[in-house]
Amino acid sequence: MTYISNVTDAEIQSLTESILTRYGIDFTCYEPKSLKRRILRLLNNLELASIHELWLRFLRDPQFVYTFMNEISVGMTSMFRDPDMWKILKTRINSDFGAAPLIDIWHAGCSTGEEVYSMGILLEEINMRHKAKAVATDFNQDALLTSKEGIYHKIKMIENENNFRKYSLLGDFGKYYQRDVNQCVMDANLINHVKFSYQNLITETPPSPFAFDMILCRNVMIYFDTKAKIKLLNEFYQALKPGGLFIIGFFDTMSHLIDDDKFELIDDRAKIFRRL
């Protein structure tokens, strides 16, 4: 096997423009270094020697575009990642929405669903899950399937439980899932307020204006260029109800792009903003 260590920027640009033209799927706005790393990994995993060979796979296999999308968008996440953020958010949700008859939530870029289940557990703990309604979207079909099934390897659940203990020292994480040999199946009641659906954040039409009390898009926009980030920030602003909460990830170093006339930073540690 020949290991491919580099592809040119021109080759990446040609590939992404060809994908956009042929499939209407836009990777041209991805952060270039991150996209190059992921394409190189895919080339080596598939034992392909060049971008040209990769494009031939697209031409020969009509379904390959879905494989490409899943590989390029693969994410690393866990339940209650950044436990302090979840502690702060728990207090904020209780104070801001405790008296609300309904809470509408959007998990934008939900990956394999760990964040969705974390929110379900948080809402259960403060007795607000019954009045929450959420949508969880991603454009990685494999990740969405995992989200819907709520099945995780027992080794992965060790990390999830460690995070949970930092979030809730006295809580019982074990009551939220059932162990089945090497797998753990999340309690179905945790997601009965969630509708999972495919969405490409860059090219798909966003939800209706003023639809959500809360939007979580954590460590997703790190993969986009500045133009795409600004576009998404405007769409999230439109999708939030006035006073709604917008939560980004610790690695989304984009606070300088967030318009002070549209969003108020209410907690820097947790990266929580409020729509003005």
PDB file of C-alpha atoms in Angstrom:
ATOM      1  CA  MET A   1       0.000   0.000   0.000  1.00  0.00           C
ATOM      2  CA  THR A   2       1.290   3.464  -0.915  1.00  0.00           C
ATOM      3  CA  TYR A   3       0.702   6.103   1.755  1.00  0.00           C
ATOM      4  CA  ILE A   4      -0.509   9.434   0.410  1.00  0.00           C
ATOM      5  CA  SER A   5       0.860  12.314   2.499  1.00  0.00           C
ATOM      6  CA  ASN A   6      -0.291  15.342   0.524  1.00  0.00           C
ATOM      7  CA  VAL A   7      -2.700  16.680  -2.066  1.00  0.00           C
ATOM      8  CA  THR A   8      -2.601  20.173  -3.511  1.00  0.00           C
ATOM      9  CA  ASP A   9      -5.032  22.978  -2.751  1.00  0.00           C
ATOM     10  CA  ALA A  10      -5.900  23.066  -6.451  1.00  0.00           C
ATOM     11  CA  GLU A  11      -6.843  19.377  -6.368  1.00  0.00           C
ATOM     12  CA  ILE A  12      -9.058  19.923  -3.322  1.00  0.00           C
ATOM     13  CA  GLN A  13     -10.719  22.902  -4.975  1.00  0.00           C
ATOM     14  CA  SER A  14     -11.338  20.947  -8.188  1.00  0.00           C
ATOM     15  CA  LEU A  15     -12.848  18.068  -6.224  1.00  0.00           C
ATOM     16  CA  THR A  16     -15.176  20.194  -4.098  1.00  0.00           C
ATOM     17  CA  GLU A  17     -16.340  22.244  -7.086  1.00  0.00           C
ATOM     18  CA  SER A  18     -17.045  19.038  -9.031  1.00  0.00           C
ATOM     19  CA  ILE A  19     -19.055  17.642  -6.109  1.00  0.00           C
ATOM     20  CA  LEU A  20     -21.010  20.886  -5.859  1.00  0.00           C
ATOM     21  CA  THR A  21     -21.764  20.883  -9.592  1.00  0.00           C
ATOM     22  CA  ARG A  22     -22.713  17.197  -9.802  1.00  0.00           C
ATOM     23  CA  TYR A  23     -24.512  16.677  -6.470  1.00  0.00           C
ATOM     24  CA  GLY A  24     -25.365  20.160  -5.190  1.00  0.00           C
ATOM     25  CA  ILE A  25     -23.452  19.416  -1.959  1.00  0.00           C
ATOM     26  CA  ASP A  26     -21.156  22.240  -0.889  1.00  0.00           C
ATOM     27  CA  PHE A  27     -17.791  21.383   0.646  1.00  0.00           C
ATOM     28  CA  THR A  28     -16.133  24.499  -0.785  1.00  0.00           C
ATOM     29  CA  CYS A  29     -16.800  26.384   2.453  1.00  0.00           C
ATOM     30  CA  TYR A  30     -15.032  23.876   4.711  1.00  0.00           C
ATOM     31  CA  GLU A  31     -11.959  25.051   6.581  1.00  0.00           C
ATOM     32  CA  PRO A  32      -9.178  24.061   4.122  1.00  0.00           C
ATOM     33  CA  LYS A  33      -6.703  22.393   6.494  1.00  0.00           C
ATOM     34  CA  SER A  34      -9.374  20.309   8.182  1.00  0.00           C
ATOM     35  CA  LEU A  35     -10.879  19.247   4.849  1.00  0.00           C
ATOM     36  CA  LYS A  36      -7.473  18.286   3.473  1.00  0.00           C
ATOM     37  CA  ARG A  37      -6.717  16.125   6.541  1.00  0.00           C
ATOM     38  CA  ARG A  38     -10.003  14.285   6.184  1.00  0.00           C
ATOM     39  CA  ILE A  39      -9.616  13.724   2.447  1.00  0.00           C
ATOM     40  CA  LEU A  40      -6.090  12.393   2.961  1.00  0.00           C
ATOM     41  CA  ARG A  41      -7.384  10.013   5.607  1.00  0.00           C
ATOM     42  CA  LEU A  42     -10.103   8.823   3.235  1.00  0.00           C
ATOM     43  CA  LEU A  43      -7.628   8.314   0.367  1.00  0.00           C
ATOM     44  CA  ASN A  44      -5.411   6.176   2.563  1.00  0.00           C
ATOM     45  CA  ASN A  45      -8.291   4.227   4.101  1.00  0.00           C
ATOM     46  CA  LEU A  46      -9.551   3.372   0.606  1.00  0.00           C
ATOM     47  CA  GLU A  47      -6.012   2.791  -0.706  1.00  0.00           C
ATOM     48  CA  LEU A  48      -6.465   5.347  -3.467  1.00  0.00           C
ATOM     49  CA  ALA A  49      -3.375   6.955  -4.947  1.00  0.00           C
ATOM     50  CA  SER A  50      -4.780  10.334  -5.981  1.00  0.00           C
ATOM     51  CA  ILE A  51      -7.693  12.751  -6.098  1.00  0.00           C
ATOM     52  CA  HIS A  52      -8.250  11.541  -9.654  1.00  0.00           C
ATOM     53  CA  GLU A  53      -8.818   7.977  -8.419  1.00  0.00           C
ATOM     54  CA  LEU A  54     -11.155   9.318  -5.749  1.00  0.00           C
ATOM     55  CA  TRP A  55     -13.233  11.130  -8.378  1.00  0.00           C
ATOM     56  CA  LEU A  56     -13.404   7.936 -10.448  1.00  0.00           C
ATOM     57  CA  ARG A  57     -15.056   6.294  -7.435  1.00  0.00           C
ATOM     58  CA  PHE A  58     -17.710   9.006  -7.543  1.00  0.00           C
ATOM     59  CA  LEU A  59     -18.309   8.384 -11.244  1.00  0.00           C
ATOM     60  CA  ARG A  60     -18.443   4.588 -10.969  1.00  0.00           C
ATOM     61  CA  ASP A  61     -20.539   4.312  -7.826  1.00  0.00           C
ATOM     62  CA  PRO A  62     -23.683   6.513  -7.559  1.00  0.00           C
ATOM     63  CA  GLN A  63     -23.856   5.821  -3.815  1.00  0.00           C
ATOM     64  CA  PHE A  64     -20.258   6.765  -3.080  1.00  0.00           C
ATOM     65  CA  VAL A  65     -21.166  10.388  -2.417  1.00  0.00           C
ATOM     66  CA  TYR A  66     -22.878   9.241   0.800  1.00  0.00           C
ATOM     67  CA  THR A  67     -19.763   7.359   1.884  1.00  0.00           C
ATOM     68  CA  PHE A  68     -17.712  10.480   1.198  1.00  0.00           C
ATOM     69  CA  MET A  69     -20.097  12.690   3.193  1.00  0.00           C
ATOM     70  CA  ASN A  70     -20.062  10.323   6.151  1.00  0.00           C
ATOM     71  CA  GLU A  71     -16.279  10.054   6.171  1.00  0.00           C
ATOM     72  CA  ILE A  72     -15.631  13.767   5.800  1.00  0.00           C
ATOM     73  CA  SER A  73     -18.121  14.746   8.502  1.00  0.00           C
ATOM     74  CA  VAL A  74     -17.177  12.113  11.087  1.00  0.00           C
ATOM     75  CA  GLY A  75     -17.216  13.726  14.544  1.00  0.00           C
ATOM     76  CA  MET A  76     -15.744  12.992  17.934  1.00  0.00           C
ATOM     77  CA  THR A  77     -18.139  13.607  20.805  1.00  0.00           C
ATOM     78  CA  SER A  78     -19.339  12.216  24.113  1.00  0.00           C
ATOM     79  CA  MET A  79     -22.189  12.701  26.549  1.00  0.00           C
ATOM     80  CA  PHE A  80     -21.818  15.658  28.897  1.00  0.00           C
ATOM     81  CA  ARG A  81     -18.666  16.731  27.107  1.00  0.00           C
ATOM     82  CA  ASP A  82     -17.457  19.840  28.947  1.00  0.00           C
ATOM     83  CA  PRO A  83     -19.380  19.031  32.173  1.00  0.00           C
ATOM     84  CA  ASP A  84     -19.162  22.587  33.513  1.00  0.00           C
ATOM     85  CA  MET A  85     -21.052  23.845  30.474  1.00  0.00           C
ATOM     86  CA  TRP A  86     -23.883  21.419  31.194  1.00  0.00           C
ATOM     87  CA  LYS A  87     -24.009  22.516  34.842  1.00  0.00           C
ATOM     88  CA  ILE A  88     -24.308  26.145  33.797  1.00  0.00           C
ATOM     89  CA  LEU A  89     -26.851  25.349  31.092  1.00  0.00           C
ATOM     90  CA  LYS A  90     -28.959  23.356  33.555  1.00  0.00           C
ATOM     91  CA  THR A  91     -29.253  26.381  35.839  1.00  0.00           C
ATOM     92  CA  ARG A  92     -29.927  28.696  32.894  1.00  0.00           C
ATOM     93  CA  ILE A  93     -32.704  26.508  31.433  1.00  0.00           C
ATOM     94  CA  ASN A  94     -34.353  26.224  34.821  1.00  0.00           C
ATOM     95  CA  SER A  95     -34.370  29.975  35.356  1.00  0.00           C
ATOM     96  CA  ASP A  96     -35.205  31.052  31.792  1.00  0.00           C
ATOM     97  CA  PHE A  97     -37.768  28.407  30.831  1.00  0.00           C
ATOM     98  CA  GLY A  98     -39.066  27.022  34.123  1.00  0.00           C
ATOM     99  CA  ALA A  99     -42.424  28.765  33.664  1.00  0.00           C
ATOM    100  CA  ALA A 100     -42.652  28.244  29.887  1.00  0.00           C
ATOM    101  CA  PRO A 101     -45.394  25.883  28.671  1.00  0.00           C
ATOM    102  CA  LEU A 102     -43.147  24.504  25.893  1.00  0.00           C
ATOM    103  CA  ILE A 103     -39.431  24.580  25.038  1.00  0.00           C
ATOM    104  CA  ASP A 104     -38.352  24.212  21.401  1.00  0.00           C
ATOM    105  CA  ILE A 105     -34.755  23.063  20.891  1.00  0.00           C
ATOM    106  CA  TRP A 106     -32.596  22.567  17.811  1.00  0.00           C
ATOM    107  CA  HIS A 107     -29.458  20.411  17.925  1.00  0.00           C
ATOM    108  CA  ALA A 108     -27.717  21.616  14.748  1.00  0.00           C
ATOM    109  CA  GLY A 109     -25.057  19.099  13.717  1.00  0.00           C
ATOM    110  CA  CYS A 110     -26.066  16.422  16.252  1.00  0.00           C
ATOM    111  CA  SER A 111     -23.468  13.871  15.077  1.00  0.00           C
ATOM    112  CA  THR A 112     -24.034  10.501  16.806  1.00  0.00           C
ATOM    113  CA  GLY A 113     -26.495  11.901  19.318  1.00  0.00           C
ATOM    114  CA  GLU A 114     -24.532  12.135  22.546  1.00  0.00           C
ATOM    115  CA  GLU A 115     -25.464  15.791  22.963  1.00  0.00           C
ATOM    116  CA  VAL A 116     -29.137  15.000  22.334  1.00  0.00           C
ATOM    117  CA  TYR A 117     -29.145  12.369  25.077  1.00  0.00           C
ATOM    118  CA  SER A 118     -27.259  14.680  27.418  1.00  0.00           C
ATOM    119  CA  MET A 119     -29.990  17.282  26.962  1.00  0.00           C
ATOM    120  CA  GLY A 120     -32.683  14.654  27.481  1.00  0.00           C
ATOM    121  CA  ILE A 121     -31.096  13.616  30.786  1.00  0.00           C
ATOM    122  CA  LEU A 122     -30.673  17.243  31.874  1.00  0.00           C
ATOM    123  CA  LEU A 123     -34.338  17.971  31.135  1.00  0.00           C
ATOM    124  CA  GLU A 124     -35.379  14.810  32.968  1.00  0.00           C
ATOM    125  CA  GLU A 125     -33.419  15.875  36.037  1.00  0.00           C
ATOM    126  CA  ILE A 126     -35.194  19.226  36.248  1.00  0.00           C
ATOM    127  CA  ASN A 127     -38.577  17.706  35.377  1.00  0.00           C
ATOM    128  CA  MET A 128     -38.908  19.599  32.099  1.00  0.00           C
ATOM    129  CA  ARG A 129     -38.544  16.870  29.488  1.00  0.00           C
ATOM    130  CA  HIS A 130     -42.320  16.489  29.161  1.00  0.00           C
ATOM    131  CA  LYS A 131     -42.631  20.046  27.820  1.00  0.00           C
ATOM    132  CA  ALA A 132     -39.605  19.994  25.518  1.00  0.00           C
ATOM    133  CA  LYS A 133     -39.766  19.459  21.772  1.00  0.00           C
ATOM    134  CA  ALA A 134     -36.563  19.144  19.775  1.00  0.00           C
ATOM    135  CA  VAL A 135     -35.198  18.577  16.304  1.00  0.00           C
ATOM    136  CA  ALA A 136     -31.739  17.080  15.798  1.00  0.00           C
ATOM    137  CA  THR A 137     -30.139  17.436  12.385  1.00  0.00           C
ATOM    138  CA  ASP A 138     -26.982  16.253  10.666  1.00  0.00           C
ATOM    139  CA  PHE A 139     -25.882  15.404   7.135  1.00  0.00           C
ATOM    140  CA  ASN A 140     -23.949  12.276   8.120  1.00  0.00           C
ATOM    141  CA  GLN A 141     -26.456   9.479   7.537  1.00  0.00           C
ATOM    142  CA  ASP A 142     -24.519   6.927   9.608  1.00  0.00           C
ATOM    143  CA  ALA A 143     -24.281   9.338  12.522  1.00  0.00           C
ATOM    144  CA  LEU A 144     -28.011  10.055  12.330  1.00  0.00           C
ATOM    145  CA  LEU A 145     -28.773   6.333  12.449  1.00  0.00           C
ATOM    146  CA  THR A 146     -26.689   5.975  15.599  1.00  0.00           C
ATOM    147  CA  SER A 147     -28.508   8.959  17.088  1.00  0.00           C
ATOM    148  CA  LYS A 148     -31.907   7.439  16.405  1.00  0.00           C
ATOM    149  CA  GLU A 149     -30.956   4.014  17.746  1.00  0.00           C
ATOM    150  CA  GLY A 150     -29.189   5.337  20.829  1.00  0.00           C
ATOM    151  CA  ILE A 151     -26.829   2.360  20.957  1.00  0.00           C
ATOM    152  CA  TYR A 152     -23.246   2.862  22.163  1.00  0.00           C
ATOM    153  CA  HIS A 153     -20.402   0.481  22.926  1.00  0.00           C
ATOM    154  CA  LYS A 154     -19.890  -0.201  26.632  1.00  0.00           C
ATOM    155  CA  ILE A 155     -16.340   1.183  26.455  1.00  0.00           C
ATOM    156  CA  LYS A 156     -17.693   4.472  25.107  1.00  0.00           C
ATOM    157  CA  MET A 157     -20.176   4.556  27.967  1.00  0.00           C
ATOM    158  CA  ILE A 158     -17.292   4.570  30.464  1.00  0.00           C
ATOM    159  CA  GLU A 159     -16.241   7.966  29.112  1.00  0.00           C
ATOM    160  CA  ASN A 160     -19.867   9.128  29.099  1.00  0.00           C
ATOM    161  CA  GLU A 161     -20.350   8.077  32.733  1.00  0.00           C
ATOM    162  CA  ASN A 162     -17.136   9.785  33.830  1.00  0.00           C
ATOM    163  CA  ASN A 163     -18.382  13.023  32.247  1.00  0.00           C
ATOM    164  CA  PHE A 164     -21.784  12.575  33.881  1.00  0.00           C
ATOM    165  CA  ARG A 165     -20.219  12.198  37.330  1.00  0.00           C
ATOM    166  CA  LYS A 166     -18.413  15.519  36.878  1.00  0.00           C
ATOM    167  CA  TYR A 167     -21.716  17.070  35.830  1.00  0.00           C
ATOM    168  CA  SER A 168     -23.881  15.455  38.532  1.00  0.00           C
ATOM    169  CA  LEU A 169     -21.945  13.949  41.426  1.00  0.00           C
ATOM    170  CA  LEU A 170     -25.021  12.474  43.095  1.00  0.00           C
ATOM    171  CA  GLY A 171     -26.907  11.461  39.946  1.00  0.00           C
ATOM    172  CA  ASP A 172     -27.430   7.888  38.727  1.00  0.00           C
ATOM    173  CA  PHE A 173     -26.307   7.631  35.108  1.00  0.00           C
ATOM    174  CA  GLY A 174     -27.093   3.898  34.988  1.00  0.00           C
ATOM    175  CA  LYS A 175     -30.836   4.481  35.115  1.00  0.00           C
ATOM    176  CA  TYR A 176     -30.769   6.145  31.708  1.00  0.00           C
ATOM    177  CA  TYR A 177     -29.684   3.100  29.684  1.00  0.00           C
ATOM    178  CA  GLN A 178     -29.812  -0.683  29.536  1.00  0.00           C
ATOM    179  CA  ARG A 179     -26.677  -2.789  29.084  1.00  0.00           C
ATOM    180  CA  ASP A 180     -26.841  -5.522  26.427  1.00  0.00           C
ATOM    181  CA  VAL A 181     -23.628  -7.617  26.325  1.00  0.00           C
ATOM    182  CA  ASN A 182     -21.120  -5.182  24.746  1.00  0.00           C
ATOM    183  CA  GLN A 183     -23.641  -2.460  23.965  1.00  0.00           C
ATOM    184  CA  CYS A 184     -25.650   0.030  25.939  1.00  0.00           C
ATOM    185  CA  VAL A 185     -29.092   1.121  24.757  1.00  0.00           C
ATOM    186  CA  MET A 186     -30.350   4.506  25.865  1.00  0.00           C
ATOM    187  CA  ASP A 187     -33.794   4.750  27.450  1.00  0.00           C
ATOM    188  CA  ALA A 188     -36.252   5.451  24.647  1.00  0.00           C
ATOM    189  CA  ASN A 189     -38.134   7.920  26.854  1.00  0.00           C
ATOM    190  CA  LEU A 190     -35.166  10.263  26.666  1.00  0.00           C
ATOM    191  CA  ILE A 191     -35.745  11.029  23.009  1.00  0.00           C
ATOM    192  CA  ASN A 192     -39.496  10.933  22.632  1.00  0.00           C
ATOM    193  CA  HIS A 193     -39.300  14.728  22.363  1.00  0.00           C
ATOM    194  CA  VAL A 194     -36.789  14.603  19.472  1.00  0.00           C
ATOM    195  CA  LYS A 195     -37.291  14.428  15.718  1.00  0.00           C
ATOM    196  CA  PHE A 196     -34.138  13.389  13.857  1.00  0.00           C
ATOM    197  CA  SER A 197     -33.698  14.532  10.280  1.00  0.00           C
ATOM    198  CA  TYR A 198     -31.102  14.992   7.562  1.00  0.00           C
ATOM    199  CA  GLN A 199     -29.892  18.528   6.965  1.00  0.00           C
ATOM    200  CA  ASN A 200     -26.869  20.096   5.318  1.00  0.00           C
ATOM    201  CA  LEU A 201     -26.405  23.291   7.305  1.00  0.00           C
ATOM    202  CA  ILE A 202     -24.776  25.078   4.386  1.00  0.00           C
ATOM    203  CA  THR A 203     -27.178  24.243   1.561  1.00  0.00           C
ATOM    204  CA  GLU A 204     -30.475  23.212   3.187  1.00  0.00           C
ATOM    205  CA  THR A 205     -33.214  25.671   4.068  1.00  0.00           C
ATOM    206  CA  PRO A 206     -33.159  26.416   7.824  1.00  0.00           C
ATOM    207  CA  PRO A 207     -36.263  25.968   9.999  1.00  0.00           C
ATOM    208  CA  SER A 208     -38.951  28.623  10.180  1.00  0.00           C
ATOM    209  CA  PRO A 209     -38.051  32.013  11.680  1.00  0.00           C
ATOM    210  CA  PHE A 210     -38.468  32.478  15.434  1.00  0.00           C
ATOM    211  CA  ALA A 211     -38.992  28.742  15.896  1.00  0.00           C
ATOM    212  CA  PHE A 212     -36.631  27.874  18.758  1.00  0.00           C
ATOM    213  CA  ASP A 213     -36.012  28.781  22.372  1.00  0.00           C
ATOM    214  CA  MET A 214     -32.594  27.190  22.223  1.00  0.00           C
ATOM    215  CA  ILE A 215     -30.086  26.212  19.516  1.00  0.00           C
ATOM    216  CA  LEU A 216     -26.998  24.131  20.223  1.00  0.00           C
ATOM    217  CA  CYS A 217     -24.338  24.035  17.515  1.00  0.00           C
ATOM    218  CA  ARG A 218     -21.236  22.962  19.379  1.00  0.00           C
ATOM    219  CA  ASN A 219     -17.851  22.335  17.755  1.00  0.00           C
ATOM    220  CA  VAL A 220     -19.438  22.191  14.308  1.00  0.00           C
ATOM    221  CA  MET A 221     -18.622  25.576  12.815  1.00  0.00           C
ATOM    222  CA  ILE A 222     -14.931  25.011  13.489  1.00  0.00           C
ATOM    223  CA  TYR A 223     -14.916  23.114  10.182  1.00  0.00           C
ATOM    224  CA  PHE A 224     -16.288  26.033   8.125  1.00  0.00           C
ATOM    225  CA  ASP A 225     -14.618  29.076   6.657  1.00  0.00           C
ATOM    226  CA  THR A 226     -15.457  32.608   7.788  1.00  0.00           C
ATOM    227  CA  LYS A 227     -18.049  33.248   5.064  1.00  0.00           C
ATOM    228  CA  ALA A 228     -19.970  30.085   5.969  1.00  0.00           C
ATOM    229  CA  LYS A 229     -19.792  30.881   9.690  1.00  0.00           C
ATOM    230  CA  ILE A 230     -21.314  34.325   9.142  1.00  0.00           C
ATOM    231  CA  LYS A 231     -24.060  32.806   6.976  1.00  0.00           C
ATOM    232  CA  LEU A 232     -24.897  30.272   9.685  1.00  0.00           C
ATOM    233  CA  LEU A 233     -24.853  32.876  12.453  1.00  0.00           C
ATOM    234  CA  ASN A 234     -27.431  34.901  10.532  1.00  0.00           C
ATOM    235  CA  GLU A 235     -29.595  31.813  10.029  1.00  0.00           C
ATOM    236  CA  PHE A 236     -29.383  30.862  13.707  1.00  0.00           C
ATOM    237  CA  TYR A 237     -30.355  34.409  14.623  1.00  0.00           C
ATOM    238  CA  GLN A 238     -33.418  34.162  12.387  1.00  0.00           C
ATOM    239  CA  ALA A 239     -34.353  30.723  13.749  1.00  0.00           C
ATOM    240  CA  LEU A 240     -34.215  31.771  17.407  1.00  0.00           C
ATOM    241  CA  LYS A 241     -37.066  33.399  19.240  1.00  0.00           C
ATOM    242  CA  PRO A 242     -36.181  36.774  20.791  1.00  0.00           C
ATOM    243  CA  GLY A 243     -34.492  35.994  24.090  1.00  0.00           C
ATOM    244  CA  GLY A 244     -33.589  32.486  22.948  1.00  0.00           C
ATOM    245  CA  LEU A 245     -30.283  30.848  23.861  1.00  0.00           C
ATOM    246  CA  PHE A 246     -27.506  30.042  21.375  1.00  0.00           C
ATOM    247  CA  ILE A 247     -24.747  27.677  22.556  1.00  0.00           C
ATOM    248  CA  ILE A 248     -21.499  27.071  20.685  1.00  0.00           C
ATOM    249  CA  GLY A 249     -18.564  24.800  21.525  1.00  0.00           C
ATOM    250  CA  PHE A 250     -15.309  25.564  23.305  1.00  0.00           C
ATOM    251  CA  PHE A 251     -13.400  24.969  20.062  1.00  0.00           C
ATOM    252  CA  ASP A 252     -15.608  27.290  18.006  1.00  0.00           C
ATOM    253  CA  THR A 253     -13.234  30.254  18.170  1.00  0.00           C
ATOM    254  CA  MET A 254     -15.633  32.616  16.476  1.00  0.00           C
ATOM    255  CA  SER A 255     -16.826  35.044  19.147  1.00  0.00           C
ATOM    256  CA  HIS A 256     -15.305  37.880  17.106  1.00  0.00           C
ATOM    257  CA  LEU A 257     -17.768  37.078  14.305  1.00  0.00           C
ATOM    258  CA  ILE A 258     -20.864  37.217  16.507  1.00  0.00           C
ATOM    259  CA  ASP A 259     -22.702  40.530  16.083  1.00  0.00           C
ATOM    260  CA  ASP A 260     -23.201  42.339  19.411  1.00  0.00           C
ATOM    261  CA  ASP A 261     -26.378  43.844  18.001  1.00  0.00           C
ATOM    262  CA  LYS A 262     -27.848  40.364  17.540  1.00  0.00           C
ATOM    263  CA  PHE A 263     -26.428  38.286  20.380  1.00  0.00           C
ATOM    264  CA  GLU A 264     -25.527  39.041  23.988  1.00  0.00           C
ATOM    265  CA  LEU A 265     -22.833  36.892  25.622  1.00  0.00           C
ATOM    266  CA  ILE A 266     -24.318  35.745  28.918  1.00  0.00           C
ATOM    267  CA  ASP A 267     -21.713  33.155  29.951  1.00  0.00           C
ATOM    268  CA  ASP A 268     -18.210  33.122  28.502  1.00  0.00           C
ATOM    269  CA  ARG A 269     -17.176  29.837  30.149  1.00  0.00           C
ATOM    270  CA  ALA A 270     -20.127  27.938  28.687  1.00  0.00           C
ATOM    271  CA  LYS A 271     -20.210  29.917  25.408  1.00  0.00           C
ATOM    272  CA  ILE A 272     -23.905  30.767  25.883  1.00  0.00           C
ATOM    273  CA  PHE A 273     -25.389  33.716  23.994  1.00  0.00           C
ATOM    274  CA  ARG A 274     -28.858  35.259  24.068  1.00  0.00           C
ATOM    275  CA  ARG A 275     -30.647  36.517  20.961  1.00  0.00           C
ATOM    276  CA  LEU A 276     -31.466  40.202  21.302  1.00  0.00           C
TER     277      LEU A 276
END
